[in-house]
């Protein structure tokens, strides 16, 4: 053996070429995620899913099937019908307008209730929940007594497009107030005082500090307002007069289809309203999630 190899043992050891497979084989297998769901919790989850399916998922699936049971041409003809299209458009526009108004007024009412103390505050708190407690038919009668033919104010909206907007304003008011109020009450007032001490005006503090913190609550309240407005029925029955192409809303149009035993057309309008409400909910959820990540 040459003396160079004896003096340099590293040169006598053959080099093994690098193989990626060797390193992979030495890695430890990833541990699987273990669920924290116990047997009682799993049983409760199964019962909850079954109950939710019986009440929501299965009826919704049957509704979708009923809307297309006569074919897609019937589905499209129902939506393009002049009377049906007018009812859907009136409902959606009125729901959007009522949501926009209640978004502003609900924020103002919540602000007064949270930030101010005054005599009779408890009475306002009680009255805000009246649209929740009243049956929608009673709400229609209440509005009719003030804004009907015998109105003491001389304002008669019975059978006009404004009646739809007014009815939706009444039934959707509490949603924004009750979603914004607890969030507004949890805001740290020291942050606002710090902004004032640094020279920020009141408007700047509201725009840069308060409103961003209230955005998720406002979005949730707006979504609830719009969804309730799209599906409101009872108050519209009393106040709108159900005049075709004038004051007939989409829920009233569904009732008209059911009365003539046209369940496919009724299901078609219902599916459209459902899809609109779900789209608004998903859109708001995406926007609020992006706002939280900022």
Tab-separated table of N, CA and C in Angstrom, residues 88-239:
chain	number	residue	atom	x	y	z
A	88	UNK	N	-89.622	41.273	-7.190
A	88	UNK	CA	-88.265	40.986	-6.711
A	88	UNK	C	-87.438	42.270	-6.641
A	89	UNK	N	-87.531	43.088	-7.666
A	89	UNK	CA	-86.756	44.331	-7.685
A	89	UNK	C	-87.194	45.266	-6.565
A	90	UNK	N	-88.487	45.381	-6.327
A	90	UNK	CA	-88.980	46.245	-5.250
A	90	UNK	C	-88.497	45.758	-3.893
A	91	UNK	N	-88.510	44.449	-3.684
A	91	UNK	CA	-88.063	43.894	-2.405
A	91	UNK	C	-86.582	44.138	-2.179
A	92	UNK	N	-85.760	43.865	-3.181
A	92	UNK	CA	-84.310	44.028	-3.023
A	92	UNK	C	-83.924	45.485	-2.839
A	93	UNK	N	-84.515	46.373	-3.615
A	93	UNK	CA	-84.191	47.803	-3.483
A	93	UNK	C	-84.638	48.333	-2.129
A	94	UNK	N	-85.826	47.951	-1.691
A	94	UNK	CA	-86.318	48.408	-0.388
A	94	UNK	C	-85.474	47.852	0.748
A	95	UNK	N	-85.044	46.599	0.627
A	95	UNK	CA	-84.196	46.012	1.670
A	95	UNK	C	-82.845	46.710	1.729
A	96	UNK	N	-82.268	47.026	0.577
A	96	UNK	CA	-80.989	47.748	0.568
A	96	UNK	C	-81.138	49.146	1.153
A	97	UNK	N	-82.214	49.842	0.785
A	97	UNK	CA	-82.430	51.194	1.310
A	97	UNK	C	-82.668	51.167	2.816
A	98	UNK	N	-83.474	50.227	3.282
A	98	UNK	CA	-83.718	50.114	4.730
A	98	UNK	C	-82.436	49.766	5.477
A	99	UNK	N	-81.592	48.923	4.889
A	99	UNK	CA	-80.318	48.581	5.525
A	99	UNK	C	-79.411	49.795	5.632
A	100	UNK	N	-79.357	50.593	4.567
A	100	UNK	CA	-78.504	51.784	4.585
A	100	UNK	C	-78.968	52.785	5.648
A	101	UNK	N	-80.270	53.001	5.732
A	101	UNK	CA	-80.789	53.955	6.720
A	101	UNK	C	-80.570	53.438	8.142
A	102	UNK	N	-80.882	52.171	8.364
A	102	UNK	CA	-80.721	51.619	9.714
A	102	UNK	C	-79.261	51.484	10.112
A	103	UNK	N	-78.380	51.398	9.137
A	103	UNK	CA	-76.955	51.352	9.463
A	103	UNK	C	-76.523	52.660	10.125
A	104	UNK	N	-77.025	53.767	9.625
A	104	UNK	CA	-76.682	55.079	10.198
A	104	UNK	C	-77.442	55.316	11.501
A	105	UNK	N	-78.756	55.124	11.447
A	105	UNK	CA	-79.560	55.393	12.629
A	105	UNK	C	-79.267	54.395	13.754
A	106	UNK	N	-79.007	53.151	13.402
A	106	UNK	CA	-78.672	52.172	14.437
A	106	UNK	C	-77.376	52.504	15.139
A	107	UNK	N	-76.387	52.990	14.370
A	107	UNK	CA	-75.118	53.400	14.981
A	107	UNK	C	-75.323	54.582	15.915
A	108	UNK	N	-76.125	55.549	15.506
A	108	UNK	CA	-76.385	56.712	16.349
A	108	UNK	C	-77.105	56.315	17.641
A	109	UNK	N	-78.109	55.443	17.518
A	109	UNK	CA	-78.844	55.014	18.709
A	109	UNK	C	-77.934	54.229	19.652
A	110	UNK	N	-77.131	53.338	19.097
A	110	UNK	CA	-76.215	52.566	19.939
A	110	UNK	C	-75.209	53.483	20.625
A	111	UNK	N	-74.739	54.490	19.921
A	111	UNK	CA	-73.781	55.439	20.511
A	111	UNK	C	-74.402	56.168	21.701
A	112	UNK	N	-75.632	56.635	21.527
A	112	UNK	CA	-76.299	57.361	22.617
A	112	UNK	C	-76.525	56.450	23.815
A	113	UNK	N	-76.933	55.228	23.563
A	113	UNK	CA	-77.219	54.314	24.666
A	113	UNK	C	-75.973	53.893	25.422
A	114	UNK	N	-74.839	53.815	24.734
A	114	UNK	CA	-73.600	53.352	25.369
A	114	UNK	C	-72.843	54.499	26.016
A	115	UNK	N	-72.735	55.621	25.321
A	115	UNK	CA	-71.854	56.695	25.784
A	115	UNK	C	-72.543	57.726	26.677
A	116	UNK	N	-73.866	57.752	26.696
A	116	UNK	CA	-74.572	58.792	27.450
A	116	UNK	C	-75.448	58.173	28.528
A	117	UNK	N	-75.657	58.920	29.587
A	117	UNK	CA	-76.551	58.537	30.666
A	117	UNK	C	-77.592	59.633	30.823
A	118	UNK	N	-78.883	59.259	30.797
A	118	UNK	CA	-79.956	60.243	30.849
A	118	UNK	C	-81.214	59.560	31.369
A	119	UNK	N	-82.155	60.321	31.900
A	119	UNK	CA	-83.414	59.731	32.389
A	119	UNK	C	-84.206	59.121	31.226
A	120	UNK	N	-84.797	57.986	31.459
A	120	UNK	CA	-85.590	57.319	30.431
A	120	UNK	C	-84.789	56.458	29.475
A	121	UNK	N	-83.506	56.275	29.792
A	121	UNK	CA	-82.672	55.445	28.914
A	121	UNK	C	-83.192	54.019	28.866
A	122	UNK	N	-83.649	53.494	29.989
A	122	UNK	CA	-84.161	52.124	30.042
A	122	UNK	C	-85.381	51.954	29.146
A	123	UNK	N	-86.172	53.029	28.993
A	123	UNK	CA	-87.365	52.943	28.152
A	123	UNK	C	-86.989	52.807	26.682
A	124	UNK	N	-85.939	53.528	26.279
A	124	UNK	CA	-85.481	53.394	24.893
A	124	UNK	C	-84.915	52.001	24.651
A	125	UNK	N	-84.176	51.492	25.634
A	125	UNK	CA	-83.660	50.128	25.520
A	125	UNK	C	-84.799	49.131	25.332
A	126	UNK	N	-85.884	49.345	26.039
A	126	UNK	CA	-87.034	48.442	25.942
A	126	UNK	C	-87.735	48.573	24.594
A	127	UNK	N	-87.875	49.794	24.107
A	127	UNK	CA	-88.611	50.027	22.863
A	127	UNK	C	-87.855	49.520	21.641
A	128	UNK	N	-86.528	49.469	21.731
A	128	UNK	CA	-85.754	48.989	20.582
A	128	UNK	C	-86.077	47.534	20.281
A	129	UNK	N	-86.370	46.763	21.311
A	129	UNK	CA	-86.654	45.339	21.120
A	129	UNK	C	-88.098	45.047	20.749
A	130	UNK	N	-88.926	46.080	20.633
A	130	UNK	CA	-90.326	45.851	20.288
A	130	UNK	C	-90.486	45.172	18.930
A	131	UNK	N	-89.752	45.588	17.878
A	131	UNK	CA	-89.885	44.851	16.603
A	131	UNK	C	-89.507	43.387	16.710
A	132	UNK	N	-88.626	43.027	17.658
A	132	UNK	CA	-88.313	41.622	17.894
A	132	UNK	C	-89.492	40.886	18.524
A	133	UNK	N	-90.142	41.551	19.478
A	133	UNK	CA	-91.185	40.899	20.263
A	133	UNK	C	-92.520	40.853	19.540
A	134	UNK	N	-92.818	41.877	18.754
A	134	UNK	CA	-94.113	41.935	18.091
A	134	UNK	C	-94.187	40.941	16.938
A	135	UNK	N	-95.302	40.244	16.776
A	135	UNK	CA	-95.519	39.507	15.529
A	135	UNK	C	-95.555	40.481	14.353
A	136	UNK	N	-95.080	40.027	13.220
A	136	UNK	CA	-94.953	40.944	12.085
A	136	UNK	C	-96.314	41.475	11.623
A	137	UNK	N	-97.370	40.692	11.784
A	137	UNK	CA	-98.707	41.194	11.443
A	137	UNK	C	-99.107	42.354	12.350
A	138	UNK	N	-98.770	42.249	13.626
A	138	UNK	CA	-99.057	43.341	14.553
A	138	UNK	C	-98.236	44.567	14.189
A	139	UNK	N	-96.983	44.347	13.749
A	139	UNK	CA	-96.159	45.470	13.309
A	139	UNK	C	-96.803	46.190	12.130
A	140	UNK	N	-97.396	45.424	11.212
A	140	UNK	CA	-98.100	46.050	10.099
A	140	UNK	C	-99.286	46.877	10.558
A	141	UNK	N	-100.035	46.366	11.552
A	141	UNK	CA	-101.160	47.128	12.086
A	141	UNK	C	-100.699	48.408	12.787
A	142	UNK	N	-99.581	48.312	13.506
A	142	UNK	CA	-99.043	49.486	14.188
A	142	UNK	C	-98.677	50.570	13.177
A	143	UNK	N	-98.014	50.174	12.109
A	143	UNK	CA	-97.634	51.143	11.080
A	143	UNK	C	-98.856	51.684	10.343
A	144	UNK	N	-99.839	50.822	10.125
A	144	UNK	CA	-101.039	51.264	9.418
A	144	UNK	C	-101.809	52.310	10.205
A	145	UNK	N	-101.790	52.204	11.532
A	145	UNK	CA	-102.509	53.181	12.364
A	145	UNK	C	-101.904	54.567	12.269
A	146	UNK	N	-100.613	54.657	11.955
A	146	UNK	CA	-99.960	55.966	11.879
A	146	UNK	C	-99.757	56.434	10.446
A	147	UNK	N	-99.565	55.490	9.539
A	147	UNK	CA	-99.270	55.859	8.152
A	147	UNK	C	-100.302	55.303	7.177
A	148	UNK	N	-101.531	55.084	7.652
A	148	UNK	CA	-102.596	54.578	6.803
A	148	UNK	C	-103.584	55.659	6.422
A	149	UNK	N	-104.758	55.250	5.940
A	149	UNK	CA	-105.769	56.239	5.504
A	149	UNK	C	-106.249	57.151	6.622
A	150	UNK	N	-106.233	56.670	7.854
A	150	UNK	CA	-106.684	57.483	8.985
A	150	UNK	C	-105.502	57.994	9.799
A	151	UNK	N	-104.419	58.292	9.149
A	151	UNK	CA	-103.209	58.728	9.835
A	151	UNK	C	-103.411	60.088	10.492
A	152	UNK	N	-103.073	60.222	11.768
A	152	UNK	CA	-103.159	61.543	12.407
A	152	UNK	C	-102.136	62.524	11.854
A	153	UNK	N	-101.118	62.020	11.188
A	153	UNK	CA	-100.101	62.890	10.589
A	153	UNK	C	-100.453	63.306	9.166
A	154	UNK	N	-101.497	62.718	8.618
A	154	UNK	CA	-101.864	63.025	7.240
A	154	UNK	C	-100.957	62.355	6.217
A	155	UNK	N	-100.263	61.293	6.603
A	155	UNK	CA	-99.357	60.565	5.703
A	155	UNK	C	-99.959	59.196	5.438
A	156	UNK	N	-100.309	58.942	4.199
A	156	UNK	CA	-100.919	57.674	3.815
A	156	UNK	C	-100.025	56.977	2.794
A	157	UNK	N	-99.390	55.874	3.215
A	157	UNK	CA	-98.516	55.128	2.308
A	157	UNK	C	-99.123	53.783	1.937
A	158	UNK	N	-100.380	53.549	2.303
A	158	UNK	CA	-101.004	52.259	2.037
A	158	UNK	C	-101.055	51.987	0.532
A	159	UNK	N	-100.520	50.848	0.128
A	159	UNK	CA	-100.571	50.450	-1.269
A	159	UNK	C	-99.588	51.173	-2.171
A	160	UNK	N	-98.578	51.819	-1.591
A	160	UNK	CA	-97.562	52.505	-2.384
A	160	UNK	C	-96.222	51.809	-2.212
A	161	UNK	N	-95.271	52.022	-3.133
A	161	UNK	CA	-93.940	51.413	-2.939
A	161	UNK	C	-93.271	51.840	-1.641
A	162	UNK	N	-93.594	53.039	-1.140
A	162	UNK	CA	-93.003	53.498	0.115
A	162	UNK	C	-93.432	52.637	1.297
A	163	UNK	N	-94.579	51.969	1.173
A	163	UNK	CA	-95.036	51.125	2.270
A	163	UNK	C	-94.092	49.950	2.500
A	164	UNK	N	-93.522	49.405	1.435
A	164	UNK	CA	-92.565	48.310	1.581
A	164	UNK	C	-91.325	48.796	2.325
A	165	UNK	N	-90.817	49.950	1.924
A	165	UNK	CA	-89.638	50.523	2.569
A	165	UNK	C	-89.901	50.827	4.039
A	166	UNK	N	-91.062	51.375	4.350
A	166	UNK	CA	-91.395	51.729	5.728
A	166	UNK	C	-91.526	50.475	6.595
A	167	UNK	N	-92.163	49.443	6.072
A	167	UNK	CA	-92.311	48.208	6.837
A	167	UNK	C	-90.960	47.572	7.135
A	168	UNK	N	-90.064	47.579	6.166
A	168	UNK	CA	-88.741	46.990	6.377
A	168	UNK	C	-87.907	47.826	7.339
A	169	UNK	N	-88.085	49.140	7.326
A	169	UNK	CA	-87.393	49.992	8.291
A	169	UNK	C	-87.766	49.599	9.718
A	170	UNK	N	-89.023	49.352	9.934
A	170	UNK	CA	-89.503	49.050	11.286
A	170	UNK	C	-88.971	47.713	11.783
A	171	UNK	N	-89.064	46.677	10.955
A	171	UNK	CA	-88.735	45.330	11.434
A	171	UNK	C	-87.233	45.079	11.501
A	172	UNK	N	-86.415	45.896	10.832
A	172	UNK	CA	-84.970	45.641	10.807
A	172	UNK	C	-84.159	46.587	11.688
A	173	UNK	N	-84.800	47.551	12.321
A	173	UNK	CA	-84.056	48.528	13.126
A	173	UNK	C	-83.224	47.898	14.241
A	174	UNK	N	-83.720	46.934	15.018
A	174	UNK	CA	-82.944	46.462	16.174
A	174	UNK	C	-81.654	45.731	15.816
A	175	UNK	N	-81.519	45.219	14.601
A	175	UNK	CA	-80.371	44.377	14.293
A	175	UNK	C	-79.055	45.140	14.401
A	176	UNK	N	-78.991	46.318	13.829
A	176	UNK	CA	-77.748	47.091	13.886
A	176	UNK	C	-77.476	47.554	15.305
A	177	UNK	N	-78.513	48.005	15.995
A	177	UNK	CA	-78.329	48.506	17.356
A	177	UNK	C	-77.770	47.410	18.258
A	178	UNK	N	-78.345	46.238	18.198
A	178	UNK	CA	-77.958	45.164	19.116
A	178	UNK	C	-76.641	44.500	18.734
A	179	UNK	N	-76.202	44.628	17.507
A	179	UNK	CA	-74.885	44.089	17.150
A	179	UNK	C	-73.763	45.083	17.422
A	180	UNK	N	-74.047	46.367	17.317
A	180	UNK	CA	-73.019	47.386	17.525
A	180	UNK	C	-72.881	47.746	18.999
A	181	UNK	N	-73.963	47.705	19.727
A	181	UNK	CA	-73.957	48.178	21.115
A	181	UNK	C	-72.937	47.468	22.000
A	182	UNK	N	-72.858	46.139	22.043
A	182	UNK	CA	-71.861	45.513	22.925
A	182	UNK	C	-70.426	45.773	22.493
A	183	UNK	N	-70.182	45.847	21.196
A	183	UNK	CA	-68.822	46.119	20.718
A	183	UNK	C	-68.410	47.542	21.079
A	184	UNK	N	-69.331	48.469	20.913
A	184	UNK	CA	-69.034	49.855	21.267
A	184	UNK	C	-68.781	49.998	22.762
A	185	UNK	N	-69.482	49.224	23.573
A	185	UNK	CA	-69.276	49.290	25.011
A	185	UNK	C	-67.941	48.734	25.460
A	186	UNK	N	-67.328	47.836	24.649
A	186	UNK	CA	-66.045	47.236	25.004
A	186	UNK	C	-64.844	48.024	24.491
A	187	UNK	N	-65.068	49.076	23.715
A	187	UNK	CA	-63.946	49.857	23.201
A	187	UNK	C	-63.216	50.569	24.332
A	188	UNK	N	-61.894	50.623	24.217
A	188	UNK	CA	-61.067	51.257	25.236
A	188	UNK	C	-61.113	52.767	25.042
A	189	UNK	N	-61.655	53.470	26.018
A	189	UNK	CA	-61.753	54.933	25.917
A	189	UNK	C	-60.395	55.595	26.036
A	190	UNK	N	-59.398	54.916	26.626
A	190	UNK	CA	-58.078	55.514	26.766
A	190	UNK	C	-57.424	55.750	25.399
A	191	UNK	N	-57.742	54.892	24.424
A	191	UNK	CA	-57.182	55.094	23.080
A	191	UNK	C	-57.718	56.383	22.475
A	192	UNK	N	-58.987	56.656	22.694
A	192	UNK	CA	-59.562	57.903	22.184
A	192	UNK	C	-58.948	59.110	22.897
A	193	UNK	N	-58.750	58.999	24.202
A	193	UNK	CA	-58.147	60.117	24.925
A	193	UNK	C	-56.711	60.353	24.461
A	194	UNK	N	-56.008	59.271	24.183
A	194	UNK	CA	-54.642	59.422	23.676
A	194	UNK	C	-54.635	60.116	22.326
A	195	UNK	N	-55.600	59.772	21.469
A	195	UNK	CA	-55.683	60.428	20.163
A	195	UNK	C	-55.984	61.916	20.317
A	196	UNK	N	-56.856	62.246	21.252
A	196	UNK	CA	-57.152	63.666	21.498
A	196	UNK	C	-55.919	64.396	22.026
A	197	UNK	N	-55.178	63.750	22.916
A	197	UNK	CA	-53.994	64.407	23.468
A	197	UNK	C	-52.912	64.624	22.415
A	198	UNK	N	-52.919	63.800	21.375
A	198	UNK	CA	-51.949	63.959	20.287
A	198	UNK	C	-52.409	64.928	19.216
A	199	UNK	N	-53.564	65.536	19.422
A	199	UNK	CA	-54.025	66.567	18.502
A	199	UNK	C	-55.058	66.122	17.501
A	200	UNK	N	-55.556	64.896	17.584
A	200	UNK	CA	-56.556	64.418	16.631
A	200	UNK	C	-57.908	65.041	16.953
A	201	UNK	N	-58.621	65.441	15.921
A	201	UNK	CA	-59.944	66.003	16.112
A	201	UNK	C	-60.947	64.888	16.412
A	202	UNK	N	-62.156	65.303	16.769
A	202	UNK	CA	-63.191	64.312	17.071
A	202	UNK	C	-63.536	63.487	15.838
A	203	UNK	N	-63.652	64.161	14.696
A	203	UNK	CA	-63.982	63.452	13.462
A	203	UNK	C	-62.876	62.480	13.067
A	204	UNK	N	-61.621	62.894	13.248
A	204	UNK	CA	-60.495	62.003	12.919
A	204	UNK	C	-60.468	60.793	13.838
A	205	UNK	N	-60.764	60.993	15.107
A	205	UNK	CA	-60.791	59.869	16.042
A	205	UNK	C	-61.871	58.862	15.675
A	206	UNK	N	-63.029	59.384	15.297
A	206	UNK	CA	-64.117	58.486	14.901
A	206	UNK	C	-63.754	57.733	13.632
A	207	UNK	N	-63.166	58.438	12.673
A	207	UNK	CA	-62.863	57.820	11.371
A	207	UNK	C	-61.706	56.841	11.447
A	208	UNK	N	-60.680	57.153	12.226
A	208	UNK	CA	-59.463	56.335	12.236
A	208	UNK	C	-59.411	55.294	13.356
A	209	UNK	N	-60.193	55.475	14.408
A	209	UNK	CA	-60.096	54.572	15.560
A	209	UNK	C	-61.411	53.830	15.813
A	210	UNK	N	-62.512	54.587	15.909
A	210	UNK	CA	-63.767	53.963	16.320
A	210	UNK	C	-64.400	53.157	15.197
A	211	UNK	N	-64.558	53.762	14.028
A	211	UNK	CA	-65.226	53.060	12.929
A	211	UNK	C	-64.503	51.781	12.498
A	212	UNK	N	-63.160	51.765	12.381
A	212	UNK	CA	-62.520	50.479	12.047
A	212	UNK	C	-62.796	49.380	13.057
A	213	UNK	N	-62.879	49.752	14.344
A	213	UNK	CA	-63.172	48.742	15.355
A	213	UNK	C	-64.615	48.255	15.281
A	214	UNK	N	-65.506	49.104	14.780
A	214	UNK	CA	-66.923	48.740	14.692
A	214	UNK	C	-67.293	48.117	13.357
A	215	UNK	N	-66.357	48.068	12.413
A	215	UNK	CA	-66.685	47.571	11.073
A	215	UNK	C	-67.258	46.163	11.076
A	216	UNK	N	-66.655	45.181	11.775
A	216	UNK	CA	-67.260	43.835	11.772
A	216	UNK	C	-68.681	43.814	12.334
A	217	UNK	N	-68.930	44.565	13.405
A	217	UNK	CA	-70.271	44.589	13.985
A	217	UNK	C	-71.258	45.269	13.053
A	218	UNK	N	-70.841	46.361	12.414
A	218	UNK	CA	-71.716	47.032	11.460
A	218	UNK	C	-72.033	46.127	10.272
A	219	UNK	N	-71.041	45.405	9.814
A	219	UNK	CA	-71.262	44.495	8.687
A	219	UNK	C	-72.226	43.377	9.072
A	220	UNK	N	-72.064	42.842	10.280
A	220	UNK	CA	-72.980	41.786	10.734
A	220	UNK	C	-74.404	42.319	10.873
A	221	UNK	N	-74.543	43.503	11.436
A	221	UNK	CA	-75.870	44.087	11.566
A	221	UNK	C	-76.504	44.385	10.221
A	222	UNK	N	-75.706	44.889	9.272
A	222	UNK	CA	-76.230	45.163	7.936
A	222	UNK	C	-76.683	43.883	7.244
A	223	UNK	N	-75.923	42.814	7.411
A	223	UNK	CA	-76.301	41.539	6.805
A	223	UNK	C	-77.613	41.024	7.373
A	224	UNK	N	-77.763	41.109	8.694
A	224	UNK	CA	-79.007	40.662	9.315
A	224	UNK	C	-80.183	41.524	8.864
A	225	UNK	N	-79.957	42.813	8.741
A	225	UNK	CA	-81.014	43.718	8.263
A	225	UNK	C	-81.469	43.332	6.862
A	226	UNK	N	-80.501	43.145	5.981
A	226	UNK	CA	-80.838	42.842	4.598
A	226	UNK	C	-81.535	41.490	4.480
A	227	UNK	N	-81.027	40.489	5.182
A	227	UNK	CA	-81.634	39.158	5.110
A	227	UNK	C	-83.062	39.166	5.660
A	228	UNK	N	-83.276	39.882	6.761
A	228	UNK	CA	-84.637	39.967	7.316
A	228	UNK	C	-85.549	40.761	6.385
A	229	UNK	N	-85.028	41.818	5.794
A	229	UNK	CA	-85.839	42.615	4.882
A	229	UNK	C	-86.255	41.850	3.643
A	230	UNK	N	-85.362	41.034	3.120
A	230	UNK	CA	-85.681	40.252	1.926
A	230	UNK	C	-86.796	39.253	2.215
A	231	UNK	N	-86.811	38.702	3.414
A	231	UNK	CA	-87.789	37.667	3.728
A	231	UNK	C	-88.999	38.128	4.515
A	232	UNK	N	-89.136	39.410	4.785
A	232	UNK	CA	-90.264	39.893	5.586
A	232	UNK	C	-91.596	39.689	4.848
A	233	UNK	N	-92.596	39.229	5.594
A	233	UNK	CA	-93.902	38.941	4.981
A	233	UNK	C	-95.055	39.594	5.734
A	234	UNK	N	-95.099	39.393	7.044
A	234	UNK	CA	-96.279	39.787	7.796
A	234	UNK	C	-96.603	41.266	7.714
A	235	UNK	N	-95.602	42.108	7.908
A	235	UNK	CA	-95.860	43.553	7.869
A	235	UNK	C	-96.273	44.010	6.479
A	236	UNK	N	-95.774	43.335	5.447
A	236	UNK	CA	-96.127	43.716	4.077
A	236	UNK	C	-97.581	43.387	3.760
A	237	UNK	N	-98.102	42.320	4.362
A	237	UNK	CA	-99.486	41.928	4.089
A	237	UNK	C	-100.448	43.041	4.470
A	238	UNK	N	-100.199	43.688	5.596
A	238	UNK	CA	-101.117	44.709	6.105
A	238	UNK	C	-100.892	46.050	5.426
A	239	UNK	N	-99.655	46.443	5.251
A	239	UNK	CA	-99.343	47.823	4.873
A	239	UNK	C	-99.275	48.048	3.366
